[in-house]
């Protein structure tokens, strides 16, 4: 029997980070190359053959359209390659939820695609990187991972791309949570247990990958923000996500200014700055031509808004229908 073959795409982050001294707090992300990483992983009996490819080696605050595009292209090729069974992307944790969600929306998903990161650099005391990676290998090589979209492994949890969010800046176990669904599976190096059935029948891409990413800034609402300041953020914008207070609220003057802009074609999404902030439609949304983000946080709402605008979906009612079932 031949081993499962996994393509491992390195993009950097803390999982590839080095402090130089196990006791230091500060470190450089994106220092270990993917070949070195896979050689190190070879210490474990994983019964898997790896093919490594370095896509980037950056802190994930530097991820963006250019690297996303390469990642998307390489994974699309891997989906066509009969010699590969699954794909792992090593990624910084800061923006892993955005990359995972973008790929979930735009990839054909005939094979498992799993993002994995670490909260501690590779040479820290109690580094979580290799454990998380070995867990990711188990998920990426499992037949049962199909039909579940892009997945993110952190600690012993498996999260679906659309639910995953970073909720802590420190610590390992609780750094990521899922919302509205929590973890969709528990994984260890020796076991994988799903909490439900696959939810995606159709493996075809839901949307075309954007050839250009439209400008969609995030407007962070707070008591006292003024329409003039908000307006400056909207220069060149095709859409805006309001990280609203509470359930997607904002000062009345800002709301009125955005309603005027929405009447002229700006896509306005009301999200929440509250973690686990569910934002439902309110009666004025129809007249204002606003969209409610439902369970998507501002950064994921921005990804979805960019994808929809790039795919020519601009009508607020049509955009709302996608946010209702992301
Ligand atoms: N260095 C940050 C990043 O690349 C943090 C991390 O990976 O945990 O996102």
Tab-separated table of C-alpha atoms and ligand atoms in Angstrom:
chain	number	residue	atom	x	y	z
A	1	UNK	CA	0.000	0.000	0.000
A	2	UNK	CA	1.341	3.441	-0.871
A	3	UNK	CA	1.534	6.164	1.741
A	4	UNK	CA	-0.852	9.096	1.692
A	5	UNK	CA	0.782	12.093	-0.023
A	6	UNK	CA	0.298	15.524	1.461
A	7	UNK	CA	1.309	18.805	-0.127
A	8	UNK	CA	2.567	21.192	2.563
A	9	UNK	CA	2.603	24.868	1.614
A	10	UNK	CA	4.671	27.113	3.875
A	11	UNK	CA	3.654	30.743	4.259
A	12	UNK	CA	5.449	31.661	7.502
A	13	UNK	CA	4.040	32.848	10.833
A	14	UNK	CA	4.979	31.841	14.343
A	15	UNK	CA	4.875	28.158	13.452
A	16	UNK	CA	7.996	28.918	11.388
A	17	UNK	CA	9.278	31.407	13.984
A	18	UNK	CA	12.497	31.386	15.995
A	19	UNK	CA	13.352	33.247	19.197
A	20	UNK	CA	16.969	32.117	19.388
A	21	UNK	CA	16.524	31.540	23.120
A	22	UNK	CA	13.769	29.325	24.520
A	23	UNK	CA	13.139	31.808	27.362
A	24	UNK	CA	12.562	34.901	25.227
A	25	UNK	CA	9.146	36.364	24.531
A	26	UNK	CA	10.065	38.197	21.334
A	27	UNK	CA	10.889	36.253	18.183
A	28	UNK	CA	10.985	36.495	14.407
A	29	UNK	CA	8.115	34.809	12.527
A	30	UNK	CA	8.776	33.084	9.192
A	31	UNK	CA	12.352	31.866	9.796
A	32	UNK	CA	12.174	28.105	9.229
A	33	UNK	CA	11.814	26.954	5.642
A	34	UNK	CA	9.267	24.289	4.764
A	35	UNK	CA	11.931	21.704	3.832
A	36	UNK	CA	13.611	22.055	7.218
A	37	UNK	CA	10.209	21.822	8.899
A	38	UNK	CA	9.291	18.617	7.054
A	39	UNK	CA	12.666	17.082	7.811
A	40	UNK	CA	11.977	17.715	11.494
A	41	UNK	CA	8.468	16.209	11.142
A	42	UNK	CA	10.174	13.093	9.725
A	43	UNK	CA	11.087	12.166	13.339
A	44	UNK	CA	7.514	10.949	13.798
A	45	UNK	CA	5.984	7.814	12.292
A	46	UNK	CA	3.278	9.539	10.295
A	47	UNK	CA	2.942	7.049	7.406
A	48	UNK	CA	2.641	10.008	5.079
A	49	UNK	CA	4.842	11.292	2.267
A	50	UNK	CA	5.242	15.038	2.147
A	51	UNK	CA	5.787	17.335	-0.786
A	52	UNK	CA	6.886	20.754	0.499
A	53	UNK	CA	6.611	24.093	-1.243
A	54	UNK	CA	7.462	27.520	0.097
A	55	UNK	CA	4.850	30.046	-0.971
A	56	UNK	CA	6.047	32.848	1.319
A	57	UNK	CA	7.728	33.183	4.700
A	58	UNK	CA	6.049	36.155	6.316
A	59	UNK	CA	4.208	37.210	9.432
A	60	UNK	CA	0.575	36.804	8.451
A	61	UNK	CA	-0.090	40.523	8.879
A	62	UNK	CA	1.635	40.658	5.485
A	63	UNK	CA	-0.715	38.226	3.776
A	64	UNK	CA	-2.793	39.817	1.057
A	65	UNK	CA	-3.983	39.541	-2.546
A	66	UNK	CA	-0.585	38.629	-4.053
A	67	UNK	CA	0.162	35.695	-1.758
A	68	UNK	CA	-3.504	34.644	-1.651
A	69	UNK	CA	-3.467	34.402	-5.436
A	70	UNK	CA	-0.393	32.149	-5.551
A	71	UNK	CA	-1.799	29.991	-2.758
A	72	UNK	CA	-5.086	29.640	-4.595
A	73	UNK	CA	-3.414	28.727	-7.883
A	74	UNK	CA	-1.110	26.133	-6.313
A	75	UNK	CA	-3.976	24.487	-4.403
A	76	UNK	CA	-6.141	24.403	-7.550
A	77	UNK	CA	-3.294	22.561	-9.328
A	78	UNK	CA	-2.994	20.161	-6.382
A	79	UNK	CA	-6.711	19.345	-6.636
A	80	UNK	CA	-6.037	18.081	-10.176
A	81	UNK	CA	-2.959	16.065	-9.222
A	82	UNK	CA	-3.883	12.406	-8.651
A	83	UNK	CA	-0.633	11.842	-6.750
A	84	UNK	CA	-1.778	14.140	-3.895
A	85	UNK	CA	-4.360	13.300	-1.239
A	86	UNK	CA	-4.541	16.443	0.865
A	87	UNK	CA	-3.125	19.925	1.378
A	88	UNK	CA	-1.776	21.634	4.495
A	89	UNK	CA	-0.992	25.349	4.647
A	90	UNK	CA	1.245	26.496	7.490
A	91	UNK	CA	0.169	30.050	8.327
A	92	UNK	CA	0.530	32.788	10.917
A	93	UNK	CA	-2.352	32.842	13.345
A	94	UNK	CA	-3.120	36.566	13.115
A	95	UNK	CA	-4.919	36.374	9.771
A	96	UNK	CA	-5.367	32.605	9.354
A	97	UNK	CA	-9.142	32.997	9.654
A	98	UNK	CA	-9.191	35.381	6.681
A	99	UNK	CA	-7.069	33.219	4.380
A	100	UNK	CA	-9.032	30.106	5.397
A	101	UNK	CA	-12.369	31.775	4.664
A	102	UNK	CA	-11.204	33.213	1.330
A	103	UNK	CA	-9.989	29.768	0.222
A	104	UNK	CA	-13.200	28.173	1.479
A	105	UNK	CA	-15.230	30.504	-0.728
A	106	UNK	CA	-13.123	30.151	-3.858
A	107	UNK	CA	-11.476	26.706	-4.049
A	108	UNK	CA	-12.692	23.504	-5.612
A	109	UNK	CA	-12.652	21.182	-2.590
A	110	UNK	CA	-12.262	17.598	-3.723
A	111	UNK	CA	-9.448	17.024	-1.197
A	112	UNK	CA	-9.022	18.215	2.388
A	113	UNK	CA	-7.392	21.644	2.795
A	114	UNK	CA	-6.156	22.377	6.313
A	115	UNK	CA	-4.554	25.539	7.682
A	116	UNK	CA	-2.372	25.215	10.755
A	117	UNK	CA	-0.423	27.688	12.875
A	118	UNK	CA	1.191	27.991	16.267
A	119	UNK	CA	1.057	30.446	19.127
A	120	UNK	CA	4.650	29.798	20.200
A	121	UNK	CA	7.756	29.820	18.014
A	122	UNK	CA	9.444	26.536	17.167
A	123	UNK	CA	12.244	26.906	19.747
A	124	UNK	CA	10.090	28.129	22.674
A	125	UNK	CA	9.581	26.076	25.817
A	126	UNK	CA	6.348	24.165	25.180
A	127	UNK	CA	6.141	25.128	21.520
A	128	UNK	CA	2.812	24.042	20.049
A	129	UNK	CA	3.833	24.099	16.372
A	130	UNK	CA	4.825	20.479	15.740
A	131	UNK	CA	1.924	19.094	17.769
A	132	UNK	CA	-0.514	21.252	15.787
A	133	UNK	CA	1.161	20.207	12.546
A	134	UNK	CA	0.941	16.485	13.337
A	135	UNK	CA	-2.745	17.015	14.182
A	136	UNK	CA	-3.175	18.775	10.839
A	137	UNK	CA	-1.565	15.808	9.072
A	138	UNK	CA	-4.160	13.516	10.622
A	139	UNK	CA	-6.982	15.769	9.401
A	140	UNK	CA	-5.528	16.340	5.916
A	141	UNK	CA	-5.007	12.628	5.336
A	142	UNK	CA	-8.463	11.504	6.550
A	143	UNK	CA	-11.134	10.548	4.024
A	144	UNK	CA	-13.703	11.783	6.586
A	145	UNK	CA	-12.400	15.358	6.236
A	146	UNK	CA	-13.944	15.676	2.771
A	147	UNK	CA	-17.134	17.687	2.368
A	148	UNK	CA	-16.280	19.992	5.249
A	149	UNK	CA	-14.737	22.922	3.401
A	150	UNK	CA	-11.409	24.462	4.390
A	151	UNK	CA	-10.459	23.592	7.975
A	152	UNK	CA	-8.215	25.156	10.588
A	153	UNK	CA	-6.371	23.119	13.199
A	154	UNK	CA	-5.163	24.801	16.389
A	155	UNK	CA	-4.350	22.757	19.448
A	156	UNK	CA	-6.488	19.648	19.420
A	157	UNK	CA	-9.440	21.453	17.843
A	158	UNK	CA	-10.619	21.455	14.265
A	159	UNK	CA	-12.579	24.547	13.234
A	160	UNK	CA	-14.467	25.225	10.014
A	161	UNK	CA	-13.124	28.195	8.032
A	162	UNK	CA	-16.277	30.229	8.361
A	163	UNK	CA	-16.466	29.752	12.158
A	164	UNK	CA	-12.786	30.039	13.112
A	165	UNK	CA	-11.595	33.184	14.858
A	166	UNK	CA	-8.564	34.141	16.874
A	167	UNK	CA	-9.818	35.229	20.283
A	168	UNK	CA	-6.616	35.475	22.358
A	169	UNK	CA	-3.244	37.025	21.662
A	170	UNK	CA	-1.437	34.645	24.044
A	171	UNK	CA	-1.702	31.043	25.162
A	172	UNK	CA	-2.174	27.905	23.148
A	173	UNK	CA	-5.338	25.945	23.910
A	174	UNK	CA	-7.918	28.732	23.850
A	175	UNK	CA	-6.401	31.055	21.272
A	176	UNK	CA	-8.987	30.075	18.647
A	177	UNK	CA	-12.695	29.472	18.944
A	178	UNK	CA	-15.467	28.707	16.511
A	179	UNK	CA	-18.617	30.814	16.178
A	180	UNK	CA	-21.479	30.134	15.669
A	181	UNK	CA	-20.353	26.508	15.637
A	182	UNK	CA	-17.620	25.617	18.107
A	183	UNK	CA	-15.059	22.987	17.151
A	184	UNK	CA	-16.290	20.626	14.448
A	185	UNK	CA	-13.893	17.864	15.537
A	186	UNK	CA	-11.315	16.947	18.136
A	187	UNK	CA	-7.995	15.700	16.811
A	188	UNK	CA	-4.877	14.241	18.380
A	189	UNK	CA	-1.887	12.650	16.649
A	190	UNK	CA	-3.652	9.279	17.013
A	191	UNK	CA	-7.384	10.041	16.656
A	192	UNK	CA	-9.881	12.253	14.837
A	193	UNK	CA	-13.461	12.523	16.023
A	194	UNK	CA	-16.050	14.560	14.105
A	195	UNK	CA	-19.062	16.034	15.882
A	196	UNK	CA	-21.386	15.901	12.888
A	197	UNK	CA	-21.804	14.989	9.249
A	198	UNK	CA	-20.094	16.772	6.341
A	199	UNK	CA	-22.022	19.920	5.422
A	200	UNK	CA	-20.850	20.597	1.909
A	201	UNK	CA	-22.291	18.370	-0.842
A	202	UNK	CA	-20.913	20.273	-3.784
A	203	UNK	CA	-17.107	20.478	-4.010
A	204	UNK	CA	-17.111	23.106	-6.779
A	205	UNK	CA	-15.881	26.617	-5.931
A	206	UNK	CA	-18.683	28.814	-4.656
A	207	UNK	CA	-17.198	31.957	-6.236
A	208	UNK	CA	-14.478	32.843	-8.717
A	209	UNK	CA	-11.226	33.979	-7.127
A	210	UNK	CA	-11.071	37.781	-7.521
A	211	UNK	CA	-8.801	38.979	-10.329
A	212	UNK	CA	-8.680	42.315	-8.439
A	213	UNK	CA	-9.610	42.816	-4.808
A	214	UNK	CA	-11.961	45.791	-4.417
A	215	UNK	CA	-11.327	48.313	-1.624
A	216	UNK	CA	-13.481	47.402	1.376
A	217	UNK	CA	-12.219	49.136	4.524
A	218	UNK	CA	-13.407	48.285	8.027
A	219	UNK	CA	-14.864	51.226	9.935
A	220	UNK	CA	-14.456	50.649	13.667
A	221	UNK	CA	-17.416	52.268	15.422
A	222	UNK	CA	-17.129	53.910	18.831
A	223	UNK	CA	-19.014	56.557	20.759
A	224	UNK	CA	-18.328	59.976	19.208
A	225	UNK	CA	-16.941	58.959	15.796
A	226	UNK	CA	-17.840	61.592	13.216
A	227	UNK	CA	-19.118	61.203	9.639
A	228	UNK	CA	-16.218	63.329	8.339
A	229	UNK	CA	-13.651	60.866	9.693
A	230	UNK	CA	-15.679	57.899	8.446
A	231	UNK	CA	-16.031	59.568	5.048
A	232	UNK	CA	-12.252	59.907	4.640
A	233	UNK	CA	-11.913	56.152	5.057
A	234	UNK	CA	-14.259	55.619	2.130
A	235	UNK	CA	-12.142	57.263	-0.549
A	236	UNK	CA	-11.891	54.701	-3.395
A	237	UNK	CA	-14.046	52.228	-1.455
A	238	UNK	CA	-16.567	49.998	-3.212
A	239	UNK	CA	-17.825	48.709	0.079
A	240	UNK	CA	-17.393	49.184	3.805
A	241	UNK	CA	-17.780	46.906	6.790
A	242	UNK	CA	-18.845	48.681	9.944
A	243	UNK	CA	-17.439	46.972	13.036
A	244	UNK	CA	-20.438	48.323	14.880
A	245	UNK	CA	-21.024	48.710	18.589
A	246	UNK	CA	-23.282	45.995	19.986
A	247	UNK	CA	-25.452	44.456	17.285
A	248	UNK	CA	-23.958	46.454	14.423
A	249	UNK	CA	-24.914	49.931	15.673
A	250	UNK	CA	-23.209	53.239	14.971
A	251	UNK	CA	-23.786	56.936	15.772
A	252	UNK	CA	-26.875	58.279	13.986
A	253	UNK	CA	-24.913	60.818	11.912
A	254	UNK	CA	-22.579	58.100	10.630
A	255	UNK	CA	-25.553	55.877	9.820
A	256	UNK	CA	-27.183	58.704	7.833
A	257	UNK	CA	-23.957	59.390	5.913
A	258	UNK	CA	-23.544	55.691	5.068
A	259	UNK	CA	-27.183	55.401	3.979
A	260	UNK	CA	-26.556	58.257	1.508
A	261	UNK	CA	-23.460	56.490	0.207
A	262	UNK	CA	-25.341	53.179	-0.014
A	263	UNK	CA	-28.032	54.892	-2.115
A	264	UNK	CA	-25.190	55.760	-4.528
A	265	UNK	CA	-23.942	52.175	-4.742
A	266	UNK	CA	-21.569	51.721	-1.800
A	267	UNK	CA	-22.005	48.259	-0.276
A	268	UNK	CA	-22.485	48.718	3.482
A	269	UNK	CA	-22.219	45.717	5.814
A	270	UNK	CA	-23.192	46.075	9.468
A	271	UNK	CA	-21.048	43.741	11.583
A	272	UNK	CA	-20.135	43.879	15.261
A	273	UNK	CA	-16.964	44.755	17.125
A	274	UNK	CA	-18.150	42.320	19.829
A	275	UNK	CA	-16.552	38.896	19.552
A	276	UNK	CA	-19.340	36.381	18.958
A	277	UNK	CA	-21.506	39.281	17.859
A	278	UNK	CA	-24.515	38.075	15.926
A	279	UNK	CA	-25.966	40.904	13.804
A	280	UNK	CA	-29.487	40.440	12.489
A	281	UNK	CA	-31.340	42.647	10.044
A	282	UNK	CA	-33.252	45.544	11.498
A	283	UNK	CA	-36.299	47.204	9.879
A	284	UNK	CA	-34.342	50.278	8.642
A	285	UNK	CA	-31.850	48.113	6.742
A	286	UNK	CA	-34.238	47.872	3.771
A	287	UNK	CA	-34.543	51.624	3.370
A	288	UNK	CA	-30.833	52.201	4.098
A	289	UNK	CA	-29.762	49.432	1.699
A	290	UNK	CA	-27.575	47.943	4.444
A	291	UNK	CA	-26.572	44.291	4.811
A	292	UNK	CA	-26.391	42.490	8.191
A	293	UNK	CA	-23.310	40.336	8.713
A	294	UNK	CA	-25.182	37.653	10.714
A	295	UNK	CA	-22.442	35.535	12.389
A	296	UNK	CA	-19.461	36.795	10.380
A	297	UNK	CA	-17.049	39.069	12.208
A	298	UNK	CA	-15.807	42.270	10.510
A	299	UNK	CA	-12.654	40.761	8.975
A	300	UNK	CA	-14.549	37.811	7.505
A	301	UNK	CA	-17.362	40.087	6.346
A	302	UNK	CA	-14.720	42.086	4.509
A	303	UNK	CA	-13.395	38.950	2.755
A	304	UNK	CA	-16.910	37.945	1.692
A	305	UNK	CA	-17.776	41.479	0.559
A	306	UNK	CA	-14.600	41.647	-1.580
A	307	UNK	CA	-15.333	38.264	-3.155
A	308	UNK	CA	-18.948	39.208	-3.900
A	309	UNK	CA	-18.079	42.611	-5.365
A	310	UNK	CA	-15.369	41.028	-7.514
A	311	UNK	CA	-17.961	38.507	-8.731
A	312	UNK	CA	-20.366	41.294	-9.680
A	313	UNK	CA	-22.767	40.676	-6.778
A	314	UNK	CA	-23.563	44.221	-5.672
A	315	UNK	CA	-27.294	44.290	-4.987
A	316	UNK	CA	-27.737	44.449	-1.170
A	317	UNK	CA	-30.569	41.869	-1.219
A	318	UNK	CA	-28.389	39.384	-3.124
A	319	UNK	CA	-25.416	40.125	-0.879
A	320	UNK	CA	-27.653	39.595	2.163
A	321	UNK	CA	-28.741	36.195	0.840
A	322	UNK	CA	-25.083	35.071	0.781
A	323	UNK	CA	-24.373	36.466	4.261
A	324	UNK	CA	-27.452	34.551	5.456
A	325	UNK	CA	-25.818	31.275	4.347
A	326	UNK	CA	-22.063	31.901	4.078
B	1	LIG	N1	3.453	36.239	13.869
B	1	LIG	C1	2.032	36.219	13.849
B	1	LIG	C2	1.482	35.825	12.481
B	1	LIG	O1	2.240	35.548	11.605
B	1	LIG	C3	1.420	35.438	14.935
B	1	LIG	C4	1.354	33.961	14.773
B	1	LIG	O2	1.644	33.347	13.785
B	1	LIG	O3	0.935	33.328	15.773
B	1	LIG	O4	0.320	35.818	12.308
